[in-house]
mmCIF file of C-alpha atoms and ligand atoms in Angstrom:
data_model
loop_
_atom_site.group_PDB
_atom_site.id
_atom_site.type_symbol
_atom_site.label_atom_id
_atom_site.label_comp_id
_atom_site.label_asym_id
_atom_site.label_seq_id
_atom_site.Cartn_x
_atom_site.Cartn_y
_atom_site.Cartn_z
ATOM 1 C CA MET U 1 129.008 111.685 97.316
ATOM 2 C CA LYS U 2 131.354 111.189 99.727
ATOM 3 C CA ILE U 3 133.304 113.802 101.868
ATOM 4 C CA LEU U 4 136.336 113.423 104.229
ATOM 5 C CA ILE U 5 136.942 116.250 106.257
ATOM 6 C CA VAL U 6 140.715 116.512 107.829
ATOM 7 C CA GLU U 7 139.932 118.614 111.010
ATOM 8 C CA ASP U 8 141.253 118.452 114.216
ATOM 9 C CA GLU U 9 139.104 121.343 115.678
ATOM 10 C CA PRO U 10 135.764 118.846 117.230
ATOM 11 C CA GLN U 11 133.421 121.715 117.425
ATOM 12 C CA LEU U 12 134.474 122.821 112.940
ATOM 13 C CA GLN U 13 134.596 119.381 112.390
ATOM 14 C CA GLU U 14 131.231 118.743 113.486
ATOM 15 C CA VAL U 15 129.507 121.949 112.308
ATOM 16 C CA ILE U 16 130.678 121.108 108.993
ATOM 17 C CA ARG U 17 129.737 117.550 109.311
ATOM 18 C CA ARG U 18 125.918 118.728 109.551
ATOM 19 C CA THR U 19 126.070 121.453 107.316
ATOM 20 C CA LEU U 20 126.972 118.635 104.502
ATOM 21 C CA GLU U 21 125.070 116.252 105.682
ATOM 22 C CA LYS U 22 122.036 118.687 105.400
ATOM 23 C CA GLU U 23 122.922 118.859 101.440
ATOM 24 C CA ARG U 24 123.274 115.203 101.246
ATOM 25 C CA TYR U 25 127.036 114.559 101.329
ATOM 26 C CA VAL U 26 127.773 111.175 102.943
ATOM 27 C CA VAL U 27 130.598 112.573 105.249
ATOM 28 C CA GLU U 28 133.683 111.034 107.062
ATOM 29 C CA SER U 29 136.041 113.071 109.611
ATOM 30 C CA ALA U 30 139.382 112.338 110.923
ATOM 31 C CA GLY U 31 141.182 114.790 113.748
ATOM 32 C CA SER U 32 144.886 114.060 113.182
ATOM 33 C CA LEU U 33 147.074 113.590 110.187
ATOM 34 C CA ALA U 34 147.976 109.794 110.967
ATOM 35 C CA GLU U 35 143.764 109.009 110.763
ATOM 36 C CA ALA U 36 143.492 110.756 107.035
ATOM 37 C CA LEU U 37 146.230 108.956 105.674
ATOM 38 C CA GLU U 38 144.651 105.825 107.117
ATOM 39 C CA LYS U 39 141.449 106.423 105.651
ATOM 40 C CA THR U 40 142.921 108.032 102.311
ATOM 41 C CA GLY U 41 144.730 104.749 101.658
ATOM 42 C CA VAL U 42 141.908 102.208 101.947
ATOM 43 C CA TYR U 43 138.526 104.316 100.381
ATOM 44 C CA ASP U 44 137.903 107.084 97.867
ATOM 45 C CA TYR U 45 136.540 110.712 98.574
ATOM 46 C CA GLU U 46 135.427 112.878 95.629
ATOM 47 C CA CYS U 47 136.558 115.426 98.039
ATOM 48 C CA ILE U 48 138.945 116.066 100.576
ATOM 49 C CA LEU U 49 138.349 119.192 103.170
ATOM 50 C CA LEU U 50 141.619 119.371 104.516
ATOM 51 C CA ASP U 51 143.739 121.327 107.659
ATOM 52 C CA ILE U 52 146.970 122.024 107.664
ATOM 53 C CA MET U 53 148.196 122.390 110.696
ATOM 54 C CA LEU U 54 147.408 119.450 112.634
ATOM 55 C CA PRO U 55 148.497 117.836 115.813
ATOM 56 C CA ASP U 56 150.472 115.415 114.589
ATOM 57 C CA GLY U 57 152.202 117.048 111.182
ATOM 58 C CA SER U 58 150.885 119.195 108.231
ATOM 59 C CA GLY U 59 148.148 118.562 105.965
ATOM 60 C CA LEU U 60 150.411 119.238 102.855
ATOM 61 C CA THR U 61 151.798 115.681 103.622
ATOM 62 C CA LEU U 62 148.585 114.264 102.996
ATOM 63 C CA LEU U 63 148.576 115.690 99.552
ATOM 64 C CA GLU U 64 152.085 114.328 98.614
ATOM 65 C CA GLU U 65 151.119 111.297 99.998
ATOM 66 C CA LEU U 66 147.909 111.417 97.083
ATOM 67 C CA LYS U 67 149.865 112.737 94.795
ATOM 68 C CA LYS U 68 152.277 109.076 95.252
ATOM 69 C CA LEU U 69 149.766 107.059 95.162
ATOM 70 C CA ARG U 70 147.735 108.829 92.073
ATOM 71 C CA LYS U 71 144.924 109.466 93.890
ATOM 72 C CA LYS U 72 142.853 112.729 92.062
ATOM 73 C CA GLU U 73 140.446 113.499 94.653
ATOM 74 C CA ASN U 74 139.623 116.647 95.267
ATOM 75 C CA VAL U 75 140.789 118.749 97.845
ATOM 76 C CA ILE U 76 139.802 121.993 99.204
ATOM 77 C CA ILE U 77 142.268 123.426 101.890
ATOM 78 C CA ILE U 78 140.534 124.808 104.861
ATOM 79 C CA SER U 79 144.262 126.750 107.330
ATOM 80 C CA ALA U 80 143.787 128.680 109.907
ATOM 81 C CA LYS U 81 147.080 130.072 109.067
ATOM 82 C CA ASP U 82 146.865 132.629 105.999
ATOM 83 C CA SER U 83 149.865 132.582 104.525
ATOM 84 C CA ILE U 84 150.743 132.400 101.209
ATOM 85 C CA GLU U 85 153.505 129.612 101.065
ATOM 86 C CA ASP U 86 151.104 127.350 102.793
ATOM 87 C CA LYS U 87 148.415 128.122 99.838
ATOM 88 C CA ILE U 88 151.513 127.900 97.212
ATOM 89 C CA ALA U 89 152.803 124.822 98.521
ATOM 90 C CA GLY U 90 148.791 123.405 98.835
ATOM 91 C CA LEU U 91 148.168 124.224 95.233
ATOM 92 C CA ASP U 92 151.674 123.224 93.763
ATOM 93 C CA LEU U 93 150.716 119.890 95.261
ATOM 94 C CA GLY U 94 147.376 119.435 93.606
ATOM 95 C CA ALA U 95 144.714 121.103 95.717
ATOM 96 C CA ASP U 96 142.099 122.120 93.881
ATOM 97 C CA ASP U 97 140.897 125.348 96.136
ATOM 98 C CA TYR U 98 141.872 127.470 99.413
ATOM 99 C CA LEU U 99 139.416 128.615 102.650
ATOM 100 C CA ALA U 100 141.082 130.999 104.971
ATOM 101 C CA LYS U 101 139.813 130.291 108.477
ATOM 102 C CA PRO U 102 137.549 131.871 109.123
ATOM 103 C CA PHE U 103 135.057 131.101 106.742
ATOM 104 C CA HIS U 104 131.341 131.196 106.225
ATOM 105 C CA ILE U 105 129.947 127.739 106.174
ATOM 106 C CA ALA U 106 127.882 128.690 102.930
ATOM 107 C CA GLU U 107 131.004 129.259 101.483
ATOM 108 C CA LEU U 108 132.125 126.706 102.166
ATOM 109 C CA VAL U 109 129.405 124.241 100.762
ATOM 110 C CA ALA U 110 129.211 126.648 97.425
ATOM 111 C CA ARG U 111 133.244 125.716 97.136
ATOM 112 C CA VAL U 112 132.416 121.673 97.495
ATOM 113 C CA ARG U 113 129.633 121.802 94.860
ATOM 114 C CA SER U 114 131.848 123.998 91.934
ATOM 115 C CA VAL U 115 135.159 121.815 92.608
ATOM 116 C CA ILE U 116 132.851 118.582 92.480
ATOM 117 C CA ARG U 117 130.622 120.382 89.651
ATOM 118 C CA ARG U 118 134.337 121.123 87.804
ATOM 119 C CA ARG U 119 135.703 116.943 88.528
ATOM 120 C CA HIS U 120 132.697 115.801 86.725
ATOM 121 C CA ARG U 121 130.322 117.781 84.776
ATOM 122 C CA ASP U 122 132.949 120.430 83.144
ATOM 123 C CA GLY U 123 131.081 123.064 85.172
ATOM 124 C CA GLU U 124 127.396 122.225 84.213
ATOM 125 C CA ASN U 125 124.400 122.337 86.433
ATOM 126 C CA THR U 126 123.005 118.840 85.371
ATOM 127 C CA ILE U 127 124.180 115.435 84.330
ATOM 128 C CA GLN U 128 122.596 113.961 81.351
ATOM 129 C CA VAL U 129 123.316 110.621 80.412
ATOM 130 C CA GLY U 130 121.246 109.353 77.324
ATOM 131 C CA ASN U 131 117.318 110.427 77.582
ATOM 132 C CA VAL U 132 118.401 110.668 81.536
ATOM 133 C CA LEU U 133 118.360 114.330 83.434
ATOM 134 C CA LEU U 134 119.999 114.502 86.509
ATOM 135 C CA TYR U 135 120.279 118.020 88.650
ATOM 136 C CA PRO U 136 122.496 117.644 91.935
ATOM 137 C CA ASP U 137 121.456 121.022 93.045
ATOM 138 C CA ASN U 138 117.571 120.066 94.567
ATOM 139 C CA PHE U 139 118.081 116.001 94.066
ATOM 140 C CA LYS U 140 114.900 116.356 90.830
ATOM 141 C CA VAL U 141 115.549 113.160 87.938
ATOM 142 C CA GLU U 142 114.079 113.987 84.867
ATOM 143 C CA VAL U 143 113.686 110.715 82.363
ATOM 144 C CA ALA U 144 112.523 111.846 78.901
ATOM 145 C CA GLY U 145 110.977 114.930 80.007
ATOM 146 C CA SER U 146 109.099 113.686 82.926
ATOM 147 C CA PRO U 147 110.037 113.819 86.499
ATOM 148 C CA VAL U 148 110.675 110.406 88.130
ATOM 149 C CA GLU U 149 110.777 109.853 92.324
ATOM 150 C CA LEU U 150 113.383 108.259 93.414
ATOM 151 C CA SER U 151 114.083 107.511 97.092
ATOM 152 C CA ARG U 152 117.304 109.132 98.490
ATOM 153 C CA LYS U 153 119.436 105.972 98.064
ATOM 154 C CA GLU U 154 118.556 105.509 94.348
ATOM 155 C CA TYR U 155 118.758 108.363 93.812
ATOM 156 C CA ASP U 156 122.328 108.728 95.146
ATOM 157 C CA ILE U 157 122.789 105.471 93.535
ATOM 158 C CA LEU U 158 121.979 106.684 90.234
ATOM 159 C CA HIS U 159 123.887 110.023 90.659
ATOM 160 C CA TYR U 160 127.407 108.246 91.467
ATOM 161 C CA PHE U 161 126.872 106.209 87.761
ATOM 162 C CA LEU U 162 125.666 108.666 85.689
ATOM 163 C CA ASN U 163 129.007 110.714 87.008
ATOM 164 C CA ARG U 164 130.664 107.291 85.404
ATOM 165 C CA PRO U 165 128.835 105.940 82.136
ATOM 166 C CA GLY U 166 130.275 102.911 80.932
ATOM 167 C CA ARG U 167 132.856 102.653 83.877
ATOM 168 C CA LEU U 168 132.877 99.195 85.693
ATOM 169 C CA VAL U 169 132.073 99.816 89.321
ATOM 170 C CA ASN U 170 132.474 96.960 92.126
ATOM 171 C CA LYS U 171 129.947 96.657 94.773
ATOM 172 C CA SER U 172 132.106 97.611 97.674
ATOM 173 C CA THR U 173 133.666 100.941 95.899
ATOM 174 C CA LEU U 174 129.587 101.479 94.969
ATOM 175 C CA ALA U 175 128.819 100.848 98.880
ATOM 176 C CA GLU U 176 131.268 102.942 100.559
ATOM 177 C CA SER U 177 130.068 106.009 98.222
ATOM 178 C CA VAL U 178 126.760 105.889 98.763
ATOM 179 C CA TRP U 179 126.566 104.524 102.966
ATOM 180 C CA GLY U 180 130.059 104.827 103.874
ATOM 181 C CA ASP U 181 133.115 104.134 105.042
ATOM 182 C CA HIS U 182 131.964 101.688 107.941
ATOM 183 C CA ILE U 183 129.985 99.583 105.090
ATOM 184 C CA ASP U 184 132.974 97.536 104.658
ATOM 185 C CA GLN U 185 132.152 95.982 108.244
ATOM 186 C CA VAL U 186 128.622 94.516 107.045
ATOM 187 C CA ASP U 187 128.617 90.277 105.903
ATOM 188 C CA ASN U 188 126.099 90.720 102.908
ATOM 189 C CA TYR U 189 125.263 93.824 100.071
ATOM 190 C CA ASP U 190 121.318 92.516 100.896
ATOM 191 C CA PHE U 191 120.665 96.356 101.415
ATOM 192 C CA MET U 192 122.243 97.711 98.179
ATOM 193 C CA TYR U 193 120.552 95.077 95.363
ATOM 194 C CA ALA U 194 117.202 96.006 97.396
ATOM 195 C CA GLN U 195 117.841 99.600 96.312
ATOM 196 C CA MET U 196 119.275 98.709 92.996
ATOM 197 C CA LYS U 197 116.414 96.224 91.793
ATOM 198 C CA ASN U 198 114.220 99.531 92.425
ATOM 199 C CA LEU U 199 116.083 102.314 90.737
ATOM 200 C CA ARG U 200 116.395 100.124 87.940
ATOM 201 C CA LYS U 201 112.167 99.224 87.435
ATOM 202 C CA LYS U 202 111.950 102.807 88.388
ATOM 203 C CA LEU U 203 113.522 103.480 85.188
ATOM 204 C CA SER U 204 112.802 101.171 82.954
ATOM 205 C CA ASP U 205 109.027 101.920 83.771
ATOM 206 C CA ALA U 206 109.903 104.975 82.749
ATOM 207 C CA GLY U 207 110.882 104.279 79.423
ATOM 208 C CA ALA U 208 114.992 105.631 80.102
ATOM 209 C CA ASP U 209 117.263 104.522 77.490
ATOM 210 C CA ILE U 210 120.230 103.360 79.843
ATOM 211 C CA GLU U 211 120.759 100.934 82.282
ATOM 212 C CA ILE U 212 122.550 100.008 85.077
ATOM 213 C CA LYS U 213 123.479 96.848 84.297
ATOM 214 C CA ALA U 214 125.069 93.581 86.440
ATOM 215 C CA VAL U 215 128.313 92.678 85.084
ATOM 216 C CA TYR U 216 128.758 89.325 86.674
ATOM 217 C CA GLY U 217 131.096 88.765 89.668
ATOM 218 C CA ALA U 218 132.259 92.393 89.029
ATOM 219 C CA GLY U 219 129.711 94.200 90.165
ATOM 220 C CA TYR U 220 128.169 97.219 87.481
ATOM 221 C CA LYS U 221 128.383 99.081 84.331
ATOM 222 C CA LEU U 222 125.922 102.076 83.823
ATOM 223 C CA VAL U 223 125.044 101.336 79.787
ATOM 224 C CA GLU U 224 123.112 103.388 76.898
HETATM 225 CA CA1 LIG B 301 144.075 122.705 113.188
#
């Protein structure tokens, strides 16, 4: 689960980053509108936390750009300017939520969880495909009712696919979502193949009736 923080105040950016990393999100950040536009043009995020007053422009410009690109990122506006105009403009441009500064960090985390829950799970607290059940709030997985121990990355990979059953996912998209944007600099995906192999073995040993299938030359797909 990868999140982008667009915030020019370094201290606030750092507090949000540390908090979300503790919640096991992969966190990327941008300190200006230009940087945010560049990142969202290249990468996909599960959720974007968007400050409105940025040194080089308005965060609303990013919302307009996402709309133009038909990107479906969840956006939570975090704005110091508690102005009703900004709030309405942001929500009109497709923002999912709005949080006025100063906010309590625990509330921000709850809002992030909530938009992601709505996006992928219709508001449900668990994700189930076949006999595999995942509890995103406490990082637990069960297969046919029995708990399965997964490493952090194995869990993240499974979580990613359970949110996209039947959809073909290419390797670079998967790697960026689970490891972070910097992963596009690597020479090969051996680190990912190793985690994928272990995950597939654990699922099959536990009797899962789903499988993450390799699609030759293209990527992976979760099938039942
Ligand atoms: Ca600002």
